[in-house]
PDB file of C-alpha atoms in Angstrom:
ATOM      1  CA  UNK A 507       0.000   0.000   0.000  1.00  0.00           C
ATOM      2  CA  UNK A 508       1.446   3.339  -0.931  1.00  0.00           C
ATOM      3  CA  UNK A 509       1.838   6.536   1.613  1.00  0.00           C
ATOM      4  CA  UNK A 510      -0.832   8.339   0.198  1.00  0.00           C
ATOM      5  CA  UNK A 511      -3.381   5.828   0.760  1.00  0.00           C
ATOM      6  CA  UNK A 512      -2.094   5.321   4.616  1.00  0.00           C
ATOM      7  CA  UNK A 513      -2.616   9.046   5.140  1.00  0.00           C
ATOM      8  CA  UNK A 514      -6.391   8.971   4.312  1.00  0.00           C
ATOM      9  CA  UNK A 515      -6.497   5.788   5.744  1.00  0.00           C
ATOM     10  CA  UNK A 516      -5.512   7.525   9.124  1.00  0.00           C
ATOM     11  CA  UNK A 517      -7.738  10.458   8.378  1.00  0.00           C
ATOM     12  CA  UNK A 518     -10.821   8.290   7.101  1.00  0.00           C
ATOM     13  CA  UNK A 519     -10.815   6.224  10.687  1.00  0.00           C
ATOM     14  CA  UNK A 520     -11.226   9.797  12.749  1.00  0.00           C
ATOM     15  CA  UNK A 521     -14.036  10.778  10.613  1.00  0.00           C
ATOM     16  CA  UNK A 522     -15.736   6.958  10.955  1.00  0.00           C
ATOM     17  CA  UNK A 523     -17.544   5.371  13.217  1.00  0.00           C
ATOM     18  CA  UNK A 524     -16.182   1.693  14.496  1.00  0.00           C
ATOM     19  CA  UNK A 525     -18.778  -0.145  12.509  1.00  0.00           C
ATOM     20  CA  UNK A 526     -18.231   2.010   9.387  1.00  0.00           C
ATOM     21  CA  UNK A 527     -14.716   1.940   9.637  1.00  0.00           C
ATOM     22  CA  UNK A 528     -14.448  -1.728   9.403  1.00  0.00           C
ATOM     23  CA  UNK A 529     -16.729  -2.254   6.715  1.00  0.00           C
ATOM     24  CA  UNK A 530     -14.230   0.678   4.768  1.00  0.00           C
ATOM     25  CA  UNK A 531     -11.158  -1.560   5.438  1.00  0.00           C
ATOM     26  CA  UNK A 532     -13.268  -4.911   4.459  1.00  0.00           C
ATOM     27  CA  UNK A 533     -14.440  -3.198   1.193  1.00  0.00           C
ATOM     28  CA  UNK A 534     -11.229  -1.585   0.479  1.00  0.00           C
ATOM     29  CA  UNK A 535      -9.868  -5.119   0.837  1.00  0.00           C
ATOM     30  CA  UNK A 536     -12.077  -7.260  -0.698  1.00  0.00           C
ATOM     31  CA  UNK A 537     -11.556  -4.685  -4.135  1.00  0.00           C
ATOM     32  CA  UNK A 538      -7.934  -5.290  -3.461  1.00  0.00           C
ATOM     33  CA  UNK A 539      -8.386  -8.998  -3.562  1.00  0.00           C
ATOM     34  CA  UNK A 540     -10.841  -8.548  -6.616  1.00  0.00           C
ATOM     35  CA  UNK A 541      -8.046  -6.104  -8.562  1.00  0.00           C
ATOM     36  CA  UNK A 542      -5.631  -8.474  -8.571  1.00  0.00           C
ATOM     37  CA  UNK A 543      -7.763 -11.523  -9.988  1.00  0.00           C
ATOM     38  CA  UNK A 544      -9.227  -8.956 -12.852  1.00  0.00           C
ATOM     39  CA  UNK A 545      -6.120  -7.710 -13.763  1.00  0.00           C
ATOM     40  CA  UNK A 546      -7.202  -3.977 -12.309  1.00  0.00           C
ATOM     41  CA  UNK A 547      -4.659  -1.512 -10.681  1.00  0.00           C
ATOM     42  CA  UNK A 548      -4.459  -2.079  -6.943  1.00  0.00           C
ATOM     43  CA  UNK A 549      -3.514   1.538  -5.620  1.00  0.00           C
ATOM     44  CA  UNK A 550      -6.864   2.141  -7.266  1.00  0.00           C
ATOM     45  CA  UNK A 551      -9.013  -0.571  -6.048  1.00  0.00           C
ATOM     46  CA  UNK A 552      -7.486  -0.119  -2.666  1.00  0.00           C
ATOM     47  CA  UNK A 553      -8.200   4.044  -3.023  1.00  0.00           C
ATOM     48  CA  UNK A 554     -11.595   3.508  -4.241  1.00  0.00           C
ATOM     49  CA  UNK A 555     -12.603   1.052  -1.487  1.00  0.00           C
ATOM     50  CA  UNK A 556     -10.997   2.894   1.561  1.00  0.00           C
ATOM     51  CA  UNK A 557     -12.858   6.496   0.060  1.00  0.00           C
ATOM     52  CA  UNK A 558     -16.243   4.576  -1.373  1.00  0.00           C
ATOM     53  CA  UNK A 559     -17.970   5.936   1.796  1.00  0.00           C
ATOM     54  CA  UNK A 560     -16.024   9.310   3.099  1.00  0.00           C
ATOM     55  CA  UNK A 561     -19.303  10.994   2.858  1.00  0.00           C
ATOM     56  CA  UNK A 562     -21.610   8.423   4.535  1.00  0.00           C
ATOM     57  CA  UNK A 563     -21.073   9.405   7.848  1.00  0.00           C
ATOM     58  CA  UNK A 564     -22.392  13.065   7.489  1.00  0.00           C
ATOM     59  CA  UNK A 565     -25.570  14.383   9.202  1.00  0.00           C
ATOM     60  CA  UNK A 566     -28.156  15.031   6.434  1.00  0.00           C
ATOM     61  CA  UNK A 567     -28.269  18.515   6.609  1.00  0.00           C
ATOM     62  CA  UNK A 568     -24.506  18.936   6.196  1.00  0.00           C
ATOM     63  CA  UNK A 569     -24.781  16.112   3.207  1.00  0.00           C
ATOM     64  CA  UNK A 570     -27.415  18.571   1.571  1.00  0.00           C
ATOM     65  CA  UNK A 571     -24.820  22.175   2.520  1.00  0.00           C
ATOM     66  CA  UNK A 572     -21.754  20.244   0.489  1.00  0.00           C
ATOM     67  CA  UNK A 573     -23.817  18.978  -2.141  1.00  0.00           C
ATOM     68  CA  UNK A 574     -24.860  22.597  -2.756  1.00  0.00           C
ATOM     69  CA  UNK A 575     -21.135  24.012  -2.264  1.00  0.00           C
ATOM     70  CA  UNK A 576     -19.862  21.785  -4.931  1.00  0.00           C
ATOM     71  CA  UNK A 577     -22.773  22.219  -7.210  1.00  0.00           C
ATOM     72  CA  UNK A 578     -24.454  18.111  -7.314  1.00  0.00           C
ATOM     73  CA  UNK A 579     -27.605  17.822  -8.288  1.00  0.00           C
ATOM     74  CA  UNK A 580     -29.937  15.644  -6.567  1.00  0.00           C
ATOM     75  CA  UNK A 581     -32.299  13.016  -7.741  1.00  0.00           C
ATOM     76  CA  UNK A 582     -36.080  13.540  -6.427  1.00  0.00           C
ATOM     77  CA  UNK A 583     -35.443  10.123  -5.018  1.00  0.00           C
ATOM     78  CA  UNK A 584     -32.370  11.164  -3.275  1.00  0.00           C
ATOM     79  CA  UNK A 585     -33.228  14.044  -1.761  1.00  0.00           C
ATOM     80  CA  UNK A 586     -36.180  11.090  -0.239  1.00  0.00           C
ATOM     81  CA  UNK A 587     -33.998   8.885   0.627  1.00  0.00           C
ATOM     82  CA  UNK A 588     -30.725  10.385   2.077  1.00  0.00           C
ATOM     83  CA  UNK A 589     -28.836   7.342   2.364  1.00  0.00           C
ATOM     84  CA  UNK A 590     -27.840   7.740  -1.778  1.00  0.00           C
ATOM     85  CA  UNK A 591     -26.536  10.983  -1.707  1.00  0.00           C
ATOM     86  CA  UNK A 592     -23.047   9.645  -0.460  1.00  0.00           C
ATOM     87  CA  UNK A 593     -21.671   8.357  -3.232  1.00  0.00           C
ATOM     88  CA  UNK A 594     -21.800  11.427  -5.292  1.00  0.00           C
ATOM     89  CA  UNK A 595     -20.616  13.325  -2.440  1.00  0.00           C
ATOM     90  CA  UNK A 596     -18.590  11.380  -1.741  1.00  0.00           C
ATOM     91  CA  UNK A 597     -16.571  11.318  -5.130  1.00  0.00           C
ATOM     92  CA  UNK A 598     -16.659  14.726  -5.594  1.00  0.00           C
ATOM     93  CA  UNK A 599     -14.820  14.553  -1.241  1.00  0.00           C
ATOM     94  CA  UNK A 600     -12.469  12.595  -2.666  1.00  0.00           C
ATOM     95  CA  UNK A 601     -11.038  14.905  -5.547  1.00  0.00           C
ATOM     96  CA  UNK A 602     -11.524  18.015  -3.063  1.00  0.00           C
ATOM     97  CA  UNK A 603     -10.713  16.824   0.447  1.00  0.00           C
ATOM     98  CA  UNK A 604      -8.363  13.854  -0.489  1.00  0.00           C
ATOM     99  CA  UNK A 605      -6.418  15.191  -3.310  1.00  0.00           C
ATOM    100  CA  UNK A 606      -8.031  11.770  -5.146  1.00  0.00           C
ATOM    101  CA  UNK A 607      -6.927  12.777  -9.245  1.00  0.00           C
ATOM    102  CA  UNK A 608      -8.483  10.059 -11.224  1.00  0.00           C
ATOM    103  CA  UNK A 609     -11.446   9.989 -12.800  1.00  0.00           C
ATOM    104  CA  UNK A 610     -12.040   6.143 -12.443  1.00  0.00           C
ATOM    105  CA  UNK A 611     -11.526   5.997  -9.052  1.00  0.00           C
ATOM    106  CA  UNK A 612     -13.968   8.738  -8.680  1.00  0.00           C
ATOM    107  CA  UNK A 613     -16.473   7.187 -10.861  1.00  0.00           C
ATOM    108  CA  UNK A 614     -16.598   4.382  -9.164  1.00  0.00           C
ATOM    109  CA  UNK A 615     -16.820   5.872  -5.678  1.00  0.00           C
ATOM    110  CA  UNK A 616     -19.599   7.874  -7.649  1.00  0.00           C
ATOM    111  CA  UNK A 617     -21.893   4.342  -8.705  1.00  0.00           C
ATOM    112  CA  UNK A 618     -21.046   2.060  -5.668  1.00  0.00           C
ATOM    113  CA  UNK A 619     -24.343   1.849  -4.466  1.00  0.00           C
ATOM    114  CA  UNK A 620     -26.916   2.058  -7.380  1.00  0.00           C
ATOM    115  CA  UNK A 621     -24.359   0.957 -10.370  1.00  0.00           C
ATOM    116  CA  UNK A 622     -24.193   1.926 -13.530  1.00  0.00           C
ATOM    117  CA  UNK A 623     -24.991   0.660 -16.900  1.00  0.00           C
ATOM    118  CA  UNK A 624     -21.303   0.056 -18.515  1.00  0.00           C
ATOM    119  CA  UNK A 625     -19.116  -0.098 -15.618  1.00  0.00           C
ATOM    120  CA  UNK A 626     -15.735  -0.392 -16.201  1.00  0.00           C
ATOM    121  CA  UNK A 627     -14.256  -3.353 -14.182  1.00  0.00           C
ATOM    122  CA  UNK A 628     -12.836  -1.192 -11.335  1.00  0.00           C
ATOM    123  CA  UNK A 629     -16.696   0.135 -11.128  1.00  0.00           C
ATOM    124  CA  UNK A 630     -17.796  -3.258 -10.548  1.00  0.00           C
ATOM    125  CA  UNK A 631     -15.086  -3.994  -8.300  1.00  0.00           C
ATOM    126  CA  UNK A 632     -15.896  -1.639  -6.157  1.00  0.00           C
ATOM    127  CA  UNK A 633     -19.499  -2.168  -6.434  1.00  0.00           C
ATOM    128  CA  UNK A 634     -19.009  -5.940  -6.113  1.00  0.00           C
ATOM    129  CA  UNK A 635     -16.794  -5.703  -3.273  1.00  0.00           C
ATOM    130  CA  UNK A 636     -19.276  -2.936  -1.087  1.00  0.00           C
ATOM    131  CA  UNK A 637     -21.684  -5.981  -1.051  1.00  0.00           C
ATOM    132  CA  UNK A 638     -19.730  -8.868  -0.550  1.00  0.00           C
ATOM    133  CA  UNK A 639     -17.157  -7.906   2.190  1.00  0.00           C
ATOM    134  CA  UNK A 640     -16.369  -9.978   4.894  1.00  0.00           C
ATOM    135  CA  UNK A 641     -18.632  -7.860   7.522  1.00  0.00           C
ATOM    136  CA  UNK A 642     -21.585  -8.378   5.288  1.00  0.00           C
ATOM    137  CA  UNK A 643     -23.667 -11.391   6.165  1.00  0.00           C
ATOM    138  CA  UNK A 644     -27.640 -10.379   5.509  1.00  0.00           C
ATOM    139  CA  UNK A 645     -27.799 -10.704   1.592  1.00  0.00           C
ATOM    140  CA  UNK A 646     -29.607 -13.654   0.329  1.00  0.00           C
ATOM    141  CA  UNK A 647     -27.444 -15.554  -2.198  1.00  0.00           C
ATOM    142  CA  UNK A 648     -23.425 -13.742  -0.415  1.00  0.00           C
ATOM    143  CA  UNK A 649     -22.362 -16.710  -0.595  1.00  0.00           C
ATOM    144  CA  UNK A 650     -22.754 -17.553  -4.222  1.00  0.00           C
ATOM    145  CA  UNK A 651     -22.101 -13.969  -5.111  1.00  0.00           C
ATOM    146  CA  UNK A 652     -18.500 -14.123  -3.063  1.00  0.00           C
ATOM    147  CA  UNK A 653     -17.902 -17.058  -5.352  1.00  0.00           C
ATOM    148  CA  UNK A 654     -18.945 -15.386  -8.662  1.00  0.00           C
ATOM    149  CA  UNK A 655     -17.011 -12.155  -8.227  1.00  0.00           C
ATOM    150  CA  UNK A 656     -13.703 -13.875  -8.483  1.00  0.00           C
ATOM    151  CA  UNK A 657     -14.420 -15.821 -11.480  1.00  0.00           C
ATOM    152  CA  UNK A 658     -17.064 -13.076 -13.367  1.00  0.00           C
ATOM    153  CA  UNK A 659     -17.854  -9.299 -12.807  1.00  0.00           C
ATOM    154  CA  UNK A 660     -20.589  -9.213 -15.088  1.00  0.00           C
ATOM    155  CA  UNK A 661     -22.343 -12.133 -13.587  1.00  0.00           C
ATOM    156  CA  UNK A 662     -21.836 -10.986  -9.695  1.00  0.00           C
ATOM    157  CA  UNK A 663     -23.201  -7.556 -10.682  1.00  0.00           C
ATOM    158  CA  UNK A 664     -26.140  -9.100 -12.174  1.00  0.00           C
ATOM    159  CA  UNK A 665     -26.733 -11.726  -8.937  1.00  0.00           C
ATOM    160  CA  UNK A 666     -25.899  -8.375  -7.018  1.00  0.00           C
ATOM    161  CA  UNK A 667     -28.542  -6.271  -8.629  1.00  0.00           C
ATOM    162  CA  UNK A 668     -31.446  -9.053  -9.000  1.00  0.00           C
ATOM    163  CA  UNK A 669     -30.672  -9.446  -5.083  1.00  0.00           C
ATOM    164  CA  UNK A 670     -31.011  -5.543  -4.417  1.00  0.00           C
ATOM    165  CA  UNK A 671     -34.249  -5.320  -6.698  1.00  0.00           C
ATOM    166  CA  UNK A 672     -35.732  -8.087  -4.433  1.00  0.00           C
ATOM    167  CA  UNK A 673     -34.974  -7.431  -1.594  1.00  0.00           C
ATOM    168  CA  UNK A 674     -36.300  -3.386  -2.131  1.00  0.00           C
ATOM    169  CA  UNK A 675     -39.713  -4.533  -3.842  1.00  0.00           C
ATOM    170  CA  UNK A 676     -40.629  -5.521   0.052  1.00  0.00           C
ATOM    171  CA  UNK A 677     -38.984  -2.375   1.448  1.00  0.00           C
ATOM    172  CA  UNK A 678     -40.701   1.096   1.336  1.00  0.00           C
ATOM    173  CA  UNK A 679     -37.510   2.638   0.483  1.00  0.00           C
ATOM    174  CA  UNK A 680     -37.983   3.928  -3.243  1.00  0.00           C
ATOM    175  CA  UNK A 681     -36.113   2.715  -6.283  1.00  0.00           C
ATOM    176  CA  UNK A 682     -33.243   4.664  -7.378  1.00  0.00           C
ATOM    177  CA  UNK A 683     -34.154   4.566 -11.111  1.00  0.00           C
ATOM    178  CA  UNK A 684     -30.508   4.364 -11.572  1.00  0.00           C
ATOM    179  CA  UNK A 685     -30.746   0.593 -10.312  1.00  0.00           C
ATOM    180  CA  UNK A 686     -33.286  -1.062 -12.304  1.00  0.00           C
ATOM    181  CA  UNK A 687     -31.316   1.195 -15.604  1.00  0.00           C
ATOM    182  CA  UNK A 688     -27.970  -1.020 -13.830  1.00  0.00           C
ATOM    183  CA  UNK A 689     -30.112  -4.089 -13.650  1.00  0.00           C
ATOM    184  CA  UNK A 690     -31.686  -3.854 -17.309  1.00  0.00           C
ATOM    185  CA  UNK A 691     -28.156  -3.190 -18.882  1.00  0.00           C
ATOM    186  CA  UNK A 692     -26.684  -6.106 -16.886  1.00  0.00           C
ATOM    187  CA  UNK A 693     -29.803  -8.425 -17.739  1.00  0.00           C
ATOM    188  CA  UNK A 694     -29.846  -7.639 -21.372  1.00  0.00           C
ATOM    189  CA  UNK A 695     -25.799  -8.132 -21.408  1.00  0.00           C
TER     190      UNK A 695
END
């Protein structure tokens, strides 16, 4: 791991609770494992996972205040349900706070929770590795899914985002039309 990474690293843990903290270090890990099997750069993967939720942490009304500094623009659906807004946030935190310059590694900070359709492979790592970490144990087929995503992206974001889709048709949480657009593209593939 290179110094740059164990600076945030350091700063990421003050700004994290315990429980958020070691889901950071399981996700930046597990896209570390999953780099190296898909061929993908590691400093990336491993900068991607440790910064995929910098912003997730933040009260709600400070979430909305930085959103506005930096000019995002929210979804109706995000501005319902909060819990979204932190990847965008937090890619655009980890250009501006982090000194974070590529592009990948922000977009895939950026579509770690709802995907994307056409994800590059560090985009699915990331994605991929936010739901299978080793503190994860509630999603239905994580098994299966920890299986896939060493041997096939595609397929482990498609088990991924049937899972999701499920498991939110019995939730009151609204759709984030950006996940059944994920879903369709990954289906059709």
């Amino acid at each position: 791991m290179n110094e740059k990474i164990i600076k945030i690293q350091h700063k990421i843990e003050k700004k994290m609770d315990a429980y958020r903290y070691e889901h950071t270090l399981g996700v930046m890990y597990t896209a570390a494992a999953l780099a190296m099997r898909h061929e993908v750069d590691l400093n990336d993967a491993l900068l991607a996972g440790l910064l995929h939720d910098c912003a997730k942490c933040y009260p709600d009304e400070k979430k909305f205040e930085l959103c506005e500094k930096y000019n995002i623009s929210l979804t109706d659906v995000e501005r319902q349900n909060t819990a979204l807004i932190h990847a965008k946030l937090g890619a655009v935190l980890a250009r501006e706070k982090y000194g974070v310059e590529s592009e990948q590694v922000c977009r895939a900070i950026a579509t770690h929770t709802t995907g994307a359709p056409g994800m590059d492979k560090l985009q699915q790592i990331v994605f991929i590795a936010d739901y299978i970490e080793p503190h994860r144990d509630r999603a239905g087929h994580l098994a299966e899914i920890r299986y896939m995503a060493f041997d096939d992206l595609d397929q482990a974001c498609r088990m991924i985002l049937t899972d999701t889709l499920d498991f939110l048709s019995d939730s009151p949480k609204i759709v984030d039309p950006m996940t059944k657009e994920t879903y369709d593209y990954y289906i059709s593939d």
